[in-house]
PDB file of C-alpha atoms and ligand atoms in Angstrom:
ATOM      1  CA  UNK A   1      15.570 -24.219   6.702  1.00  0.00           C
ATOM      2  CA  UNK A   2      13.501 -22.859   9.594  1.00  0.00           C
ATOM      3  CA  UNK A   3       9.718 -22.757   9.668  1.00  0.00           C
ATOM      4  CA  UNK A   4       8.767 -19.107  10.145  1.00  0.00           C
ATOM      5  CA  UNK A   5       5.632 -17.048  10.558  1.00  0.00           C
ATOM      6  CA  UNK A   6       5.024 -13.776   8.795  1.00  0.00           C
ATOM      7  CA  UNK A   7       2.268 -11.187   9.046  1.00  0.00           C
ATOM      8  CA  UNK A   8       0.153 -10.288   6.021  1.00  0.00           C
ATOM      9  CA  UNK A   9      -2.548  -7.717   5.314  1.00  0.00           C
ATOM     10  CA  UNK A  10      -4.911  -7.890   2.365  1.00  0.00           C
ATOM     11  CA  UNK A  11      -5.459  -4.147   1.994  1.00  0.00           C
ATOM     12  CA  UNK A  12      -8.686  -2.133   1.400  1.00  0.00           C
ATOM     13  CA  UNK A  13      -8.161  -1.806  -2.378  1.00  0.00           C
ATOM     14  CA  UNK A  14      -8.154  -5.606  -2.614  1.00  0.00           C
ATOM     15  CA  UNK A  15     -11.085  -6.299  -0.275  1.00  0.00           C
ATOM     16  CA  UNK A  16     -13.105  -3.645  -2.180  1.00  0.00           C
ATOM     17  CA  UNK A  17     -12.567  -5.630  -5.388  1.00  0.00           C
ATOM     18  CA  UNK A  18     -13.409  -8.972  -3.720  1.00  0.00           C
ATOM     19  CA  UNK A  19      -9.872 -10.274  -4.256  1.00  0.00           C
ATOM     20  CA  UNK A  20      -9.375 -12.004  -0.908  1.00  0.00           C
ATOM     21  CA  UNK A  21      -9.956 -15.466  -2.311  1.00  0.00           C
ATOM     22  CA  UNK A  22      -7.737 -14.908  -5.353  1.00  0.00           C
ATOM     23  CA  UNK A  23      -4.905 -13.628  -3.153  1.00  0.00           C
ATOM     24  CA  UNK A  24      -5.320 -16.515  -0.708  1.00  0.00           C
ATOM     25  CA  UNK A  25      -5.174 -18.944  -3.642  1.00  0.00           C
ATOM     26  CA  UNK A  26      -1.817 -17.431  -4.696  1.00  0.00           C
ATOM     27  CA  UNK A  27      -0.539 -17.661  -1.104  1.00  0.00           C
ATOM     28  CA  UNK A  28      -1.531 -21.330  -0.801  1.00  0.00           C
ATOM     29  CA  UNK A  29      -0.265 -22.208  -4.279  1.00  0.00           C
ATOM     30  CA  UNK A  30       3.108 -20.769  -3.242  1.00  0.00           C
ATOM     31  CA  UNK A  31       3.186 -23.286  -0.386  1.00  0.00           C
ATOM     32  CA  UNK A  32       2.462 -20.942   2.524  1.00  0.00           C
ATOM     33  CA  UNK A  33      -0.174 -21.940   5.092  1.00  0.00           C
ATOM     34  CA  UNK A  34      -2.729 -19.393   6.374  1.00  0.00           C
ATOM     35  CA  UNK A  35      -2.642 -20.272  10.090  1.00  0.00           C
ATOM     36  CA  UNK A  36      -4.690 -17.256  11.269  1.00  0.00           C
ATOM     37  CA  UNK A  37      -6.979 -14.834   9.476  1.00  0.00           C
ATOM     38  CA  UNK A  38      -9.629 -12.235  10.282  1.00  0.00           C
ATOM     39  CA  UNK A  39     -11.418  -9.437   8.445  1.00  0.00           C
ATOM     40  CA  UNK A  40     -11.351  -6.204  10.422  1.00  0.00           C
ATOM     41  CA  UNK A  41     -11.629  -2.442  10.189  1.00  0.00           C
ATOM     42  CA  UNK A  42      -8.498  -0.980  11.716  1.00  0.00           C
ATOM     43  CA  UNK A  43      -8.617   2.251  13.713  1.00  0.00           C
ATOM     44  CA  UNK A  44      -6.427   5.278  13.006  1.00  0.00           C
ATOM     45  CA  UNK A  45      -4.553   4.566  16.247  1.00  0.00           C
ATOM     46  CA  UNK A  46      -3.864   0.977  15.148  1.00  0.00           C
ATOM     47  CA  UNK A  47      -2.692   2.108  11.699  1.00  0.00           C
ATOM     48  CA  UNK A  48      -0.462   4.831  13.173  1.00  0.00           C
ATOM     49  CA  UNK A  49       1.138   2.312  15.536  1.00  0.00           C
ATOM     50  CA  UNK A  50       1.515  -0.316  12.824  1.00  0.00           C
ATOM     51  CA  UNK A  51       3.183   2.118  10.393  1.00  0.00           C
ATOM     52  CA  UNK A  52       5.015   4.109  13.109  1.00  0.00           C
ATOM     53  CA  UNK A  53       8.341   3.648  11.341  1.00  0.00           C
ATOM     54  CA  UNK A  54       6.945   5.753   8.451  1.00  0.00           C
ATOM     55  CA  UNK A  55       5.583   8.558  10.670  1.00  0.00           C
ATOM     56  CA  UNK A  56       7.944  11.210   9.248  1.00  0.00           C
ATOM     57  CA  UNK A  57       7.457  10.186   5.613  1.00  0.00           C
ATOM     58  CA  UNK A  58       5.441  12.512   3.343  1.00  0.00           C
ATOM     59  CA  UNK A  59       2.975   9.729   2.514  1.00  0.00           C
ATOM     60  CA  UNK A  60       2.215   8.794   6.158  1.00  0.00           C
ATOM     61  CA  UNK A  61      -1.173  10.537   6.385  1.00  0.00           C
ATOM     62  CA  UNK A  62      -2.245   9.152   3.001  1.00  0.00           C
ATOM     63  CA  UNK A  63      -1.160   5.680   4.127  1.00  0.00           C
ATOM     64  CA  UNK A  64      -3.168   5.869   7.372  1.00  0.00           C
ATOM     65  CA  UNK A  65      -6.208   7.292   5.519  1.00  0.00           C
ATOM     66  CA  UNK A  66      -6.046   4.441   3.026  1.00  0.00           C
ATOM     67  CA  UNK A  67      -5.530   1.640   5.543  1.00  0.00           C
ATOM     68  CA  UNK A  68      -8.558   2.834   7.551  1.00  0.00           C
ATOM     69  CA  UNK A  69     -10.770   3.411   4.489  1.00  0.00           C
ATOM     70  CA  UNK A  70     -12.320  -0.068   4.412  1.00  0.00           C
ATOM     71  CA  UNK A  71     -11.995  -3.635   5.632  1.00  0.00           C
ATOM     72  CA  UNK A  72      -8.672  -5.426   5.624  1.00  0.00           C
ATOM     73  CA  UNK A  73      -7.862  -9.098   6.134  1.00  0.00           C
ATOM     74  CA  UNK A  74      -5.045  -9.626   8.632  1.00  0.00           C
ATOM     75  CA  UNK A  75      -3.284 -12.964   8.412  1.00  0.00           C
ATOM     76  CA  UNK A  76      -0.472 -15.064   9.790  1.00  0.00           C
ATOM     77  CA  UNK A  77       1.316 -17.144   7.165  1.00  0.00           C
ATOM     78  CA  UNK A  78       3.556 -20.065   8.028  1.00  0.00           C
ATOM     79  CA  UNK A  79       6.176 -21.976   6.099  1.00  0.00           C
ATOM     80  CA  UNK A  80       9.859 -22.503   5.597  1.00  0.00           C
ATOM     81  CA  UNK A  81      11.516 -19.126   5.073  1.00  0.00           C
ATOM     82  CA  UNK A  82       8.019 -17.577   5.030  1.00  0.00           C
ATOM     83  CA  UNK A  83       9.111 -13.949   5.428  1.00  0.00           C
ATOM     84  CA  UNK A  84      11.255 -13.800   2.283  1.00  0.00           C
ATOM     85  CA  UNK A  85       9.003 -16.157   0.346  1.00  0.00           C
ATOM     86  CA  UNK A  86       5.955 -13.966   0.970  1.00  0.00           C
ATOM     87  CA  UNK A  87       7.860 -10.802   0.041  1.00  0.00           C
ATOM     88  CA  UNK A  88       8.884 -12.505  -3.201  1.00  0.00           C
ATOM     89  CA  UNK A  89       5.270 -13.512  -3.841  1.00  0.00           C
ATOM     90  CA  UNK A  90       4.013  -9.965  -3.156  1.00  0.00           C
ATOM     91  CA  UNK A  91       6.455  -8.340  -5.582  1.00  0.00           C
ATOM     92  CA  UNK A  92       7.875  -4.817  -5.505  1.00  0.00           C
ATOM     93  CA  UNK A  93       6.049  -2.078  -3.542  1.00  0.00           C
ATOM     94  CA  UNK A  94       5.541  -0.178  -6.807  1.00  0.00           C
ATOM     95  CA  UNK A  95       3.377  -2.408  -9.023  1.00  0.00           C
ATOM     96  CA  UNK A  96       5.042  -0.939 -12.119  1.00  0.00           C
ATOM     97  CA  UNK A  97       8.248  -2.621 -10.918  1.00  0.00           C
ATOM     98  CA  UNK A  98       6.660  -5.870  -9.719  1.00  0.00           C
ATOM     99  CA  UNK A  99       7.762  -9.111 -11.395  1.00  0.00           C
ATOM    100  CA  UNK A 100       5.435 -11.431 -13.292  1.00  0.00           C
ATOM    101  CA  UNK A 101       3.427 -13.907 -11.202  1.00  0.00           C
ATOM    102  CA  UNK A 102       3.421 -11.672  -8.113  1.00  0.00           C
ATOM    103  CA  UNK A 103       0.342 -10.483  -6.235  1.00  0.00           C
ATOM    104  CA  UNK A 104       1.146  -6.812  -6.830  1.00  0.00           C
ATOM    105  CA  UNK A 105       1.760  -7.342 -10.538  1.00  0.00           C
ATOM    106  CA  UNK A 106      -1.622  -9.036 -10.778  1.00  0.00           C
ATOM    107  CA  UNK A 107      -3.695  -6.742  -8.555  1.00  0.00           C
ATOM    108  CA  UNK A 108      -1.995  -3.605  -7.180  1.00  0.00           C
ATOM    109  CA  UNK A 109      -3.194  -0.229  -8.448  1.00  0.00           C
ATOM    110  CA  UNK A 110      -0.425   2.101  -7.246  1.00  0.00           C
ATOM    111  CA  UNK A 111       2.421   2.374  -4.710  1.00  0.00           C
ATOM    112  CA  UNK A 112      -0.122   3.281  -2.038  1.00  0.00           C
ATOM    113  CA  UNK A 113      -2.978   1.000  -3.090  1.00  0.00           C
ATOM    114  CA  UNK A 114      -0.778  -2.032  -3.470  1.00  0.00           C
ATOM    115  CA  UNK A 115      -3.144  -4.792  -2.286  1.00  0.00           C
ATOM    116  CA  UNK A 116      -0.941  -6.519   0.299  1.00  0.00           C
ATOM    117  CA  UNK A 117       1.539  -5.978   3.117  1.00  0.00           C
ATOM    118  CA  UNK A 118       4.082  -8.491   4.387  1.00  0.00           C
ATOM    119  CA  UNK A 119       6.593  -8.253   7.235  1.00  0.00           C
ATOM    120  CA  UNK A 120      10.136  -7.328   6.225  1.00  0.00           C
ATOM    121  CA  UNK A 121      12.084  -9.225   8.922  1.00  0.00           C
ATOM    122  CA  UNK A 122      11.688 -11.702  11.797  1.00  0.00           C
ATOM    123  CA  UNK A 123      11.519  -9.066  14.544  1.00  0.00           C
ATOM    124  CA  UNK A 124       8.891  -6.991  12.730  1.00  0.00           C
ATOM    125  CA  UNK A 125       6.886 -10.149  11.924  1.00  0.00           C
ATOM    126  CA  UNK A 126       6.735 -10.988  15.614  1.00  0.00           C
ATOM    127  CA  UNK A 127       5.630  -7.436  16.564  1.00  0.00           C
ATOM    128  CA  UNK A 128       3.080  -7.175  13.752  1.00  0.00           C
ATOM    129  CA  UNK A 129       1.534 -10.573  14.551  1.00  0.00           C
ATOM    130  CA  UNK A 130       1.284  -9.642  18.246  1.00  0.00           C
ATOM    131  CA  UNK A 131      -0.487  -6.371  17.362  1.00  0.00           C
ATOM    132  CA  UNK A 132      -3.402  -8.235  15.791  1.00  0.00           C
ATOM    133  CA  UNK A 133      -3.477 -11.821  17.120  1.00  0.00           C
ATOM    134  CA  UNK A 134      -3.306 -13.555  20.470  1.00  0.00           C
ATOM    135  CA  UNK A 135      -1.480 -16.883  20.589  1.00  0.00           C
ATOM    136  CA  UNK A 136      -4.699 -18.929  20.803  1.00  0.00           C
ATOM    137  CA  UNK A 137      -5.993 -17.432  17.534  1.00  0.00           C
ATOM    138  CA  UNK A 138      -3.074 -18.928  15.577  1.00  0.00           C
ATOM    139  CA  UNK A 139      -3.609 -22.558  14.695  1.00  0.00           C
ATOM    140  CA  UNK A 140      -0.790 -24.130  12.755  1.00  0.00           C
TER     141      UNK A 140
HETATM  142  P1  LIG B 201       3.628  -1.681   2.956  1.00  0.00           P
HETATM  143  O1  LIG B 201       4.376  -2.932   2.628  1.00  0.00           O
HETATM  144  O2  LIG B 201       2.301  -1.848   3.593  1.00  0.00           O
HETATM  145  O3  LIG B 201       4.548  -0.783   3.904  1.00  0.00           O
HETATM  146  C1  LIG B 201       4.552   0.624   3.853  1.00  0.00           C
HETATM  147  C2  LIG B 201       3.606   1.155   2.858  1.00  0.00           C
HETATM  148  O4  LIG B 201       3.758   2.501   2.552  1.00  0.00           O
HETATM  149  C3  LIG B 201       3.849   0.445   1.533  1.00  0.00           C
HETATM  150  O5  LIG B 201       3.419  -0.879   1.618  1.00  0.00           O
HETATM  151  C4  LIG B 201       3.089   1.339   0.582  1.00  0.00           C
HETATM  152  O6  LIG B 201       1.736   0.949   0.470  1.00  0.00           O
HETATM  153  C5  LIG B 201       3.171   2.685   1.280  1.00  0.00           C
HETATM  154  N1  LIG B 201       3.990   3.595   0.491  1.00  0.00           N
HETATM  155  C6  LIG B 201       5.306   3.488   0.233  1.00  0.00           C
HETATM  156  N2  LIG B 201       5.707   4.515  -0.557  1.00  0.00           N
HETATM  157  C7  LIG B 201       4.608   5.265  -0.779  1.00  0.00           C
HETATM  158  C8  LIG B 201       4.371   6.452  -1.505  1.00  0.00           C
HETATM  159  N3  LIG B 201       5.363   7.079  -2.163  1.00  0.00           N
HETATM  160  N4  LIG B 201       3.121   6.948  -1.523  1.00  0.00           N
HETATM  161  C9  LIG B 201       2.105   6.323  -0.842  1.00  0.00           C
HETATM  162  N5  LIG B 201       2.277   5.184  -0.130  1.00  0.00           N
HETATM  163  C10 LIG B 201       3.509   4.678  -0.098  1.00  0.00           C
END
């Protein structure tokens, strides 16, 4: 199985509740390595670019407002099959549908305020990582 990198965001609802450490503990317990991490405030322009694929969706403005409402922790996670493994660990977008032992089951508050983001495929992971990290900030 290939070692992959995926992009993760610990979202403002989670940083506001001081859950960064608890989420990182779940990530590491699941066998993924945090090979880059920084706490940042993202601009509206950054959020609009990042979520560009959702621009026509009715929740787009709400999503951008939320993602710029407070600090986030952007991360690069590494491991075998990391993209799917992190999506499994996050759980369903809607916390009401999230399985037991997932981050969203444990911490998410709603579909919008759902504590974490993870890339959905290899090409998006590469683009999302490049939006927030330069190569020398990722130390495997
Ligand atoms: P994320 O994995 O960051 O990717 C897109 C985000 O859009 C998703 O998580 C949700 O937080 C958000 N989202 C999806 N559906 C809705 C919705 N119906 N209302 C508000 N936000 C949504």
